[in-house]
Amino acid sequence: MSSDDVSRRAFMRTAGGAAAAAGAATATTGTAAAQEVEPDWPSATEGNVGSYTDARGQDSVTISVGAGDQGLAFDPTLVWVDEGTTITWEWTGAGGSHNVQTVEGGGPASLDSGDPVGEEGATYEYETSSEDAGITHYHCVPHTAVGMHAGLAVGEDIPTVEVGGGGSNAVFVPDAARALGIATFIAMVSTLGLAFVFMKYGGTITGQDQA
């Protein structure tokens, strides 16, 4: 076996390893990006709509009271906010008279809008604080039996779960990560290609120069 054959085989093994490494790096980046964190909501808080909003970083957020096809839901149903956020519940006028009240033993925030009202445009405001840190389960008292429930998560010190990408074996690769992987592969192959050329022809070129 000639030294040229050995050089070619060594080059192919190295190039193959570089391609595999670049592909693995890209796949790993995509998998990490597909994962998101969400509060670990008690199942009862999902209510009749189950919509979710991550409102962290916002000074205020509005929740509709009397949402859904029958007006028997809060929307968004599940909200994650910072301490110090002002939350406004606004009545739609649908579904009859509603109120906002923490379920007994349902969490740290003491939500209580008072007697049920049905007037469109009515509001109830609550500013969260450090005392509300955690997850609170609240409901509309007149319609608790028909599933008018919701959840409020406050702060960062709460139980969370990873969501996104679940139930699928497909690897999500963002465009930026894919481009980075391709660029890395090209750079590796180009470098190895130059190394192979110099390894194979360097001695001949040097000999000609000396001649």
mmCIF file of C-alpha atoms in Angstrom:
data_model
loop_
_atom_site.group_PDB
_atom_site.id
_atom_site.type_symbol
_atom_site.label_atom_id
_atom_site.label_comp_id
_atom_site.label_asym_id
_atom_site.label_seq_id
_atom_site.Cartn_x
_atom_site.Cartn_y
_atom_site.Cartn_z
ATOM 1 C CA MET A 1 0.000 0.000 0.000
ATOM 2 C CA SER A 2 1.446 3.355 -1.029
ATOM 3 C CA SER A 3 1.810 6.328 1.257
ATOM 4 C CA ASP A 4 -0.627 8.196 -1.007
ATOM 5 C CA ASP A 5 -3.350 5.587 -0.320
ATOM 6 C CA VAL A 6 -2.740 5.838 3.407
ATOM 7 C CA SER A 7 -2.954 9.624 3.215
ATOM 8 C CA ARG A 8 -6.210 9.508 1.279
ATOM 9 C CA ARG A 9 -7.807 7.073 3.729
ATOM 10 C CA ALA A 10 -6.682 9.134 6.707
ATOM 11 C CA PHE A 11 -8.122 12.214 5.060
ATOM 12 C CA MET A 12 -11.514 10.561 4.401
ATOM 13 C CA ARG A 13 -11.749 9.307 7.984
ATOM 14 C CA THR A 14 -10.963 12.766 9.319
ATOM 15 C CA ALA A 15 -13.412 14.497 6.965
ATOM 16 C CA GLY A 16 -16.155 12.032 7.897
ATOM 17 C CA GLY A 17 -15.541 12.666 11.575
ATOM 18 C CA ALA A 18 -15.706 16.419 11.011
ATOM 19 C CA ALA A 19 -19.031 16.128 9.191
ATOM 20 C CA ALA A 20 -20.486 13.980 11.969
ATOM 21 C CA ALA A 21 -19.298 16.440 14.608
ATOM 22 C CA ALA A 22 -20.807 19.399 12.757
ATOM 23 C CA GLY A 23 -24.124 17.580 12.316
ATOM 24 C CA ALA A 24 -24.248 16.574 15.968
ATOM 25 C CA ALA A 25 -23.560 20.138 17.084
ATOM 26 C CA THR A 26 -26.366 21.450 14.892
ATOM 27 C CA ALA A 27 -28.845 18.804 16.095
ATOM 28 C CA THR A 28 -27.998 19.463 19.731
ATOM 29 C CA THR A 29 -28.554 23.186 19.277
ATOM 30 C CA GLY A 30 -31.923 22.556 17.658
ATOM 31 C CA THR A 31 -33.080 20.213 20.416
ATOM 32 C CA ALA A 32 -32.168 22.702 23.141
ATOM 33 C CA ALA A 33 -33.942 25.520 21.325
ATOM 34 C CA ALA A 34 -37.134 23.467 21.029
ATOM 35 C CA GLN A 35 -37.518 23.212 24.794
ATOM 36 C CA GLU A 36 -39.460 25.873 26.697
ATOM 37 C CA VAL A 37 -40.309 26.215 30.368
ATOM 38 C CA GLU A 38 -43.860 26.748 31.630
ATOM 39 C CA PRO A 39 -45.361 26.789 35.123
ATOM 40 C CA ASP A 40 -46.475 23.359 36.321
ATOM 41 C CA TRP A 41 -50.150 24.292 36.446
ATOM 42 C CA PRO A 42 -52.597 22.274 38.564
ATOM 43 C CA SER A 43 -54.926 20.556 36.091
ATOM 44 C CA ALA A 44 -58.012 22.306 37.465
ATOM 45 C CA THR A 45 -56.655 25.733 36.477
ATOM 46 C CA GLU A 46 -56.896 25.005 32.747
ATOM 47 C CA GLY A 47 -60.612 25.818 32.789
ATOM 48 C CA ASN A 48 -62.780 25.906 29.671
ATOM 49 C CA VAL A 49 -60.277 27.553 27.322
ATOM 50 C CA GLY A 50 -56.815 26.709 28.656
ATOM 51 C CA SER A 51 -55.039 29.578 26.863
ATOM 52 C CA TYR A 52 -51.628 30.573 28.235
ATOM 53 C CA THR A 53 -49.663 33.859 28.230
ATOM 54 C CA ASP A 54 -46.156 34.451 29.522
ATOM 55 C CA ALA A 55 -46.447 38.121 30.523
ATOM 56 C CA ARG A 56 -43.176 38.365 32.422
ATOM 57 C CA GLY A 57 -41.435 41.622 31.663
ATOM 58 C CA GLN A 58 -44.737 43.442 31.208
ATOM 59 C CA ASP A 59 -45.981 46.072 33.639
ATOM 60 C CA SER A 60 -49.622 45.161 33.089
ATOM 61 C CA VAL A 61 -51.806 42.464 31.583
ATOM 62 C CA THR A 62 -55.550 42.210 30.869
ATOM 63 C CA ILE A 63 -57.669 39.078 31.311
ATOM 64 C CA SER A 64 -61.142 38.782 29.793
ATOM 65 C CA VAL A 65 -63.912 37.597 32.115
ATOM 66 C CA GLY A 66 -66.729 35.860 30.246
ATOM 67 C CA ALA A 67 -64.671 34.574 27.314
ATOM 68 C CA GLY A 68 -65.176 31.485 25.185
ATOM 69 C CA ASP A 69 -68.141 30.420 23.072
ATOM 70 C CA GLN A 70 -70.535 30.507 26.030
ATOM 71 C CA GLY A 71 -68.908 33.284 28.036
ATOM 72 C CA LEU A 72 -67.836 30.851 30.757
ATOM 73 C CA ALA A 73 -64.069 31.254 30.730
ATOM 74 C CA PHE A 74 -61.142 33.497 31.570
ATOM 75 C CA ASP A 75 -58.866 34.394 28.660
ATOM 76 C CA PRO A 76 -55.944 34.053 28.854
ATOM 77 C CA THR A 77 -56.731 31.313 31.334
ATOM 78 C CA LEU A 78 -53.174 30.827 32.565
ATOM 79 C CA VAL A 79 -50.877 33.830 33.058
ATOM 80 C CA TRP A 80 -47.279 34.068 34.302
ATOM 81 C CA VAL A 81 -46.257 37.515 35.558
ATOM 82 C CA ASP A 82 -43.549 39.250 37.589
ATOM 83 C CA GLU A 83 -43.968 40.605 41.064
ATOM 84 C CA GLY A 84 -45.322 44.151 40.800
ATOM 85 C CA THR A 85 -47.392 43.505 37.651
ATOM 86 C CA THR A 86 -50.868 45.058 37.533
ATOM 87 C CA ILE A 87 -53.517 42.613 36.348
ATOM 88 C CA THR A 88 -56.862 43.883 35.088
ATOM 89 C CA TRP A 89 -59.796 41.517 34.721
ATOM 90 C CA GLU A 90 -62.291 43.010 32.262
ATOM 91 C CA TRP A 91 -65.841 41.728 31.854
ATOM 92 C CA THR A 92 -67.135 40.965 28.347
ATOM 93 C CA GLY A 93 -70.786 40.970 29.367
ATOM 94 C CA ALA A 94 -71.243 37.393 28.137
ATOM 95 C CA GLY A 95 -72.175 34.294 30.118
ATOM 96 C CA GLY A 96 -74.106 35.987 32.942
ATOM 97 C CA SER A 97 -72.687 37.433 36.145
ATOM 98 C CA HIS A 98 -69.115 36.562 37.111
ATOM 99 C CA ASN A 99 -66.548 37.297 39.773
ATOM 100 C CA VAL A 100 -62.871 36.581 40.401
ATOM 101 C CA GLN A 101 -61.971 34.758 43.601
ATOM 102 C CA THR A 102 -59.130 32.538 44.799
ATOM 103 C CA VAL A 103 -60.252 28.962 45.344
ATOM 104 C CA GLU A 104 -60.062 28.042 49.019
ATOM 105 C CA GLY A 105 -56.528 26.838 49.642
ATOM 106 C CA GLY A 106 -55.732 27.596 46.010
ATOM 107 C CA GLY A 107 -52.561 29.619 46.474
ATOM 108 C CA PRO A 108 -50.888 32.712 47.879
ATOM 109 C CA ALA A 109 -52.687 35.492 45.962
ATOM 110 C CA SER A 110 -55.878 36.721 47.664
ATOM 111 C CA LEU A 111 -58.030 37.527 44.640
ATOM 112 C CA ASP A 112 -61.553 38.782 45.350
ATOM 113 C CA SER A 113 -63.513 41.045 43.022
ATOM 114 C CA GLY A 114 -66.570 40.987 45.272
ATOM 115 C CA ASP A 115 -70.119 40.145 44.241
ATOM 116 C CA PRO A 116 -70.683 38.735 40.742
ATOM 117 C CA VAL A 117 -71.427 41.307 38.034
ATOM 118 C CA GLY A 118 -72.487 40.960 34.411
ATOM 119 C CA GLU A 119 -71.904 44.455 33.101
ATOM 120 C CA GLU A 120 -69.681 44.698 30.034
ATOM 121 C CA GLY A 121 -66.609 46.818 30.682
ATOM 122 C CA ALA A 122 -66.545 46.254 34.436
ATOM 123 C CA THR A 123 -63.005 45.757 35.748
ATOM 124 C CA TYR A 124 -61.101 44.424 38.720
ATOM 125 C CA GLU A 125 -57.445 45.336 39.246
ATOM 126 C CA TYR A 126 -54.834 43.581 41.337
ATOM 127 C CA GLU A 127 -51.137 44.398 41.695
ATOM 128 C CA THR A 128 -48.989 41.391 42.501
ATOM 129 C CA SER A 129 -46.289 41.473 45.172
ATOM 130 C CA SER A 130 -43.704 39.174 46.713
ATOM 131 C CA GLU A 131 -46.451 37.797 48.966
ATOM 132 C CA ASP A 132 -48.163 36.377 45.863
ATOM 133 C CA ALA A 133 -45.119 34.419 44.678
ATOM 134 C CA GLY A 134 -46.167 30.986 43.462
ATOM 135 C CA ILE A 135 -49.164 29.597 41.598
ATOM 136 C CA THR A 136 -52.712 30.616 42.503
ATOM 137 C CA HIS A 137 -55.850 28.811 41.376
ATOM 138 C CA TYR A 138 -58.908 31.056 41.075
ATOM 139 C CA HIS A 139 -62.439 30.746 39.702
ATOM 140 C CA CYS A 140 -65.793 32.389 39.110
ATOM 141 C CA VAL A 141 -67.903 31.311 42.078
ATOM 142 C CA PRO A 142 -71.303 31.152 40.266
ATOM 143 C CA HIS A 143 -69.798 29.055 37.462
ATOM 144 C CA THR A 144 -67.192 26.969 39.255
ATOM 145 C CA ALA A 145 -69.169 23.768 38.617
ATOM 146 C CA VAL A 146 -69.102 24.321 34.844
ATOM 147 C CA GLY A 147 -65.344 24.838 34.665
ATOM 148 C CA MET A 148 -64.785 28.597 34.888
ATOM 149 C CA HIS A 149 -61.338 28.288 36.465
ATOM 150 C CA ALA A 150 -57.932 29.843 35.843
ATOM 151 C CA GLY A 151 -54.385 30.122 37.154
ATOM 152 C CA LEU A 152 -51.980 32.916 38.020
ATOM 153 C CA ALA A 153 -48.218 32.324 38.405
ATOM 154 C CA VAL A 154 -46.144 35.067 40.044
ATOM 155 C CA GLY A 155 -42.348 35.343 40.128
ATOM 156 C CA GLU A 156 -39.603 32.880 39.275
ATOM 157 C CA ASP A 157 -39.681 30.642 42.358
ATOM 158 C CA ILE A 158 -42.390 28.312 41.094
ATOM 159 C CA PRO A 159 -42.500 24.690 39.927
ATOM 160 C CA THR A 160 -42.021 24.452 36.157
ATOM 161 C CA VAL A 161 -42.089 21.837 33.411
ATOM 162 C CA GLU A 162 -40.428 21.646 30.007
ATOM 163 C CA VAL A 163 -42.803 21.903 27.074
ATOM 164 C CA GLY A 164 -42.350 22.004 23.308
ATOM 165 C CA GLY A 165 -41.060 19.191 21.154
ATOM 166 C CA GLY A 166 -42.827 16.595 23.314
ATOM 167 C CA GLY A 167 -44.215 13.484 21.680
ATOM 168 C CA SER A 168 -42.115 13.878 18.547
ATOM 169 C CA ASN A 169 -38.823 12.296 17.540
ATOM 170 C CA ALA A 170 -38.144 15.038 15.010
ATOM 171 C CA VAL A 171 -35.316 17.401 15.863
ATOM 172 C CA PHE A 172 -36.117 21.069 15.419
ATOM 173 C CA VAL A 173 -33.186 22.963 13.911
ATOM 174 C CA PRO A 174 -33.532 26.756 13.781
ATOM 175 C CA ASP A 175 -32.279 28.497 10.628
ATOM 176 C CA ALA A 176 -29.436 30.176 12.517
ATOM 177 C CA ALA A 177 -28.255 26.878 13.999
ATOM 178 C CA ARG A 178 -28.510 25.142 10.621
ATOM 179 C CA ALA A 179 -26.473 27.891 8.965
ATOM 180 C CA LEU A 180 -23.856 27.674 11.718
ATOM 181 C CA GLY A 181 -23.570 23.920 11.301
ATOM 182 C CA ILE A 182 -23.157 24.203 7.527
ATOM 183 C CA ALA A 183 -20.552 26.953 7.872
ATOM 184 C CA THR A 184 -18.652 24.880 10.432
ATOM 185 C CA PHE A 185 -18.681 21.847 8.149
ATOM 186 C CA ILE A 186 -17.432 23.849 5.146
ATOM 187 C CA ALA A 187 -14.645 25.407 7.207
ATOM 188 C CA MET A 188 -13.537 21.999 8.500
ATOM 189 C CA VAL A 189 -13.555 20.373 5.052
ATOM 190 C CA SER A 190 -11.715 23.320 3.484
ATOM 191 C CA THR A 191 -9.012 23.160 6.133
ATOM 192 C CA LEU A 192 -8.643 19.408 5.784
ATOM 193 C CA GLY A 193 -8.580 19.731 2.000
ATOM 194 C CA LEU A 194 -5.709 22.187 2.095
ATOM 195 C CA ALA A 195 -3.869 19.966 4.555
ATOM 196 C CA PHE A 196 -4.275 16.992 2.216
ATOM 197 C CA VAL A 197 -3.008 18.955 -0.789
ATOM 198 C CA PHE A 198 0.086 20.102 1.065
ATOM 199 C CA MET A 199 0.631 16.601 2.443
ATOM 200 C CA LYS A 200 0.373 14.992 -0.997
ATOM 201 C CA TYR A 201 2.091 17.555 -3.202
ATOM 202 C CA GLY A 202 4.135 19.595 -0.760
ATOM 203 C CA GLY A 203 7.246 17.448 -1.156
ATOM 204 C CA THR A 204 7.024 17.495 -4.966
ATOM 205 C CA ILE A 205 6.543 21.267 -5.121
ATOM 206 C CA THR A 206 9.423 21.790 -2.691
ATOM 207 C CA GLY A 207 11.644 19.503 -4.733
ATOM 208 C CA GLN A 208 10.858 21.435 -7.924
ATOM 209 C CA ASP A 209 11.616 24.723 -6.214
ATOM 210 C CA GLN A 210 14.976 23.361 -5.046
ATOM 211 C CA ALA A 211 15.749 22.115 -8.551
#
